[in-house]
């Protein structure tokens, strides 16, 4: 048998690939750390966010890496398409430009962190100021006719003859007449004992006997028509005064020598709302009397109304006198109110 010869080499073993792999790995780690320091790998690994990107210098394309003793050129980093390069993004940018409060403020170059953007505050500040629904609804409501309201209010405070000479009846015009008795020393003080109020048509609104606060010395029956029996169930003066003043308040009051009635009532009525038939020159002219004298109610009624009042020994009737006063006023109402409109009385 032939002998087998084995060519065995018992020299040093060949170097292991692990050592070569370790050296490659070490070179790779060094280059990786270099890239991390320059920010290339960090930029790729960072997750995408809506915050504007910070200004970072792009890596130079000339930098190379040595891997397995070969030089390889790194490709430039991918950049997102800008508004200038992509034509499809132009409409969207134009829309955003039209709404400035939705566009975040650009980050400053010198700062390393993006400034916080208060989108909610900018959105609220950019909203247009809208007026409240209540104010808009009030503007839309049609306004009432001022002429109609003005005529109604004027009819409550003055006769229609003042506003255009209409013959329509005023709603707030009354005539008043009072009867007095004597109180105080020797009965020289005139105190209220009866008061009558009638409306524009002569209907009686108030007619009461009134008990004076002082003892009655003289009943003056010949003129007043007051007797002792009338004072038995008479209304006390304070109560009657409050009732009468409620009726007269805000109304045009007609009377003859009415200042005496107001004095007995312890009351002052505005002159602008007072019509005294004893101081209306037109009545004197119609009765054929001088303008500068005071004509009695009895005489004016007899000449202008062809009626006799205050006759007999039973005394005057305050209701009859108030009705006669209102009728005399109606005779010259239109002319007298026009005169007062041009020459308003002063209080």
JSON list of C-alpha atoms in Angstrom, two decimals, residues 3 19 49-50 63 76 86 95 105 117 126 177 181 188 195 219 233 247 275 305 344:
[
{"chain": "A", "resi": 3, "resn": "UNK", "atom": "CA", "xyz": [1.58, 5.63, 2.01]},
{"chain": "A", "resi": 19, "resn": "UNK", "atom": "CA", "xyz": [-10.80, 41.46, 13.94]},
{"chain": "A", "resi": 49, "resn": "UNK", "atom": "CA", "xyz": [-43.93, 68.00, 13.41]},
{"chain": "A", "resi": 50, "resn": "UNK", "atom": "CA", "xyz": [-45.97, 71.07, 12.56]},
{"chain": "A", "resi": 63, "resn": "UNK", "atom": "CA", "xyz": [-17.75, 65.04, 2.53]},
{"chain": "A", "resi": 76, "resn": "UNK", "atom": "CA", "xyz": [-27.35, 65.53, -0.41]},
{"chain": "A", "resi": 86, "resn": "UNK", "atom": "CA", "xyz": [-44.25, 73.12, -6.52]},
{"chain": "A", "resi": 95, "resn": "UNK", "atom": "CA", "xyz": [-55.37, 81.02, 0.66]},
{"chain": "A", "resi": 105, "resn": "UNK", "atom": "CA", "xyz": [-45.04, 83.65, 12.91]},
{"chain": "A", "resi": 117, "resn": "UNK", "atom": "CA", "xyz": [-47.54, 80.50, 18.64]},
{"chain": "A", "resi": 126, "resn": "UNK", "atom": "CA", "xyz": [-58.85, 88.71, 14.11]},
{"chain": "A", "resi": 177, "resn": "UNK", "atom": "CA", "xyz": [-116.52, 126.52, 41.35]},
{"chain": "A", "resi": 181, "resn": "UNK", "atom": "CA", "xyz": [-118.44, 130.36, 54.53]},
{"chain": "A", "resi": 188, "resn": "UNK", "atom": "CA", "xyz": [-114.02, 137.53, 57.76]},
{"chain": "A", "resi": 195, "resn": "UNK", "atom": "CA", "xyz": [-116.79, 122.36, 45.73]},
{"chain": "A", "resi": 219, "resn": "UNK", "atom": "CA", "xyz": [-122.75, 130.64, 56.71]},
{"chain": "A", "resi": 233, "resn": "UNK", "atom": "CA", "xyz": [-122.34, 114.78, 57.12]},
{"chain": "A", "resi": 247, "resn": "UNK", "atom": "CA", "xyz": [-108.94, 115.46, 39.88]},
{"chain": "A", "resi": 275, "resn": "UNK", "atom": "CA", "xyz": [-108.30, 129.60, 32.15]},
{"chain": "A", "resi": 305, "resn": "UNK", "atom": "CA", "xyz": [-125.82, 132.68, 27.02]},
{"chain": "A", "resi": 344, "resn": "UNK", "atom": "CA", "xyz": [-97.82, 131.91, 26.73]}
]
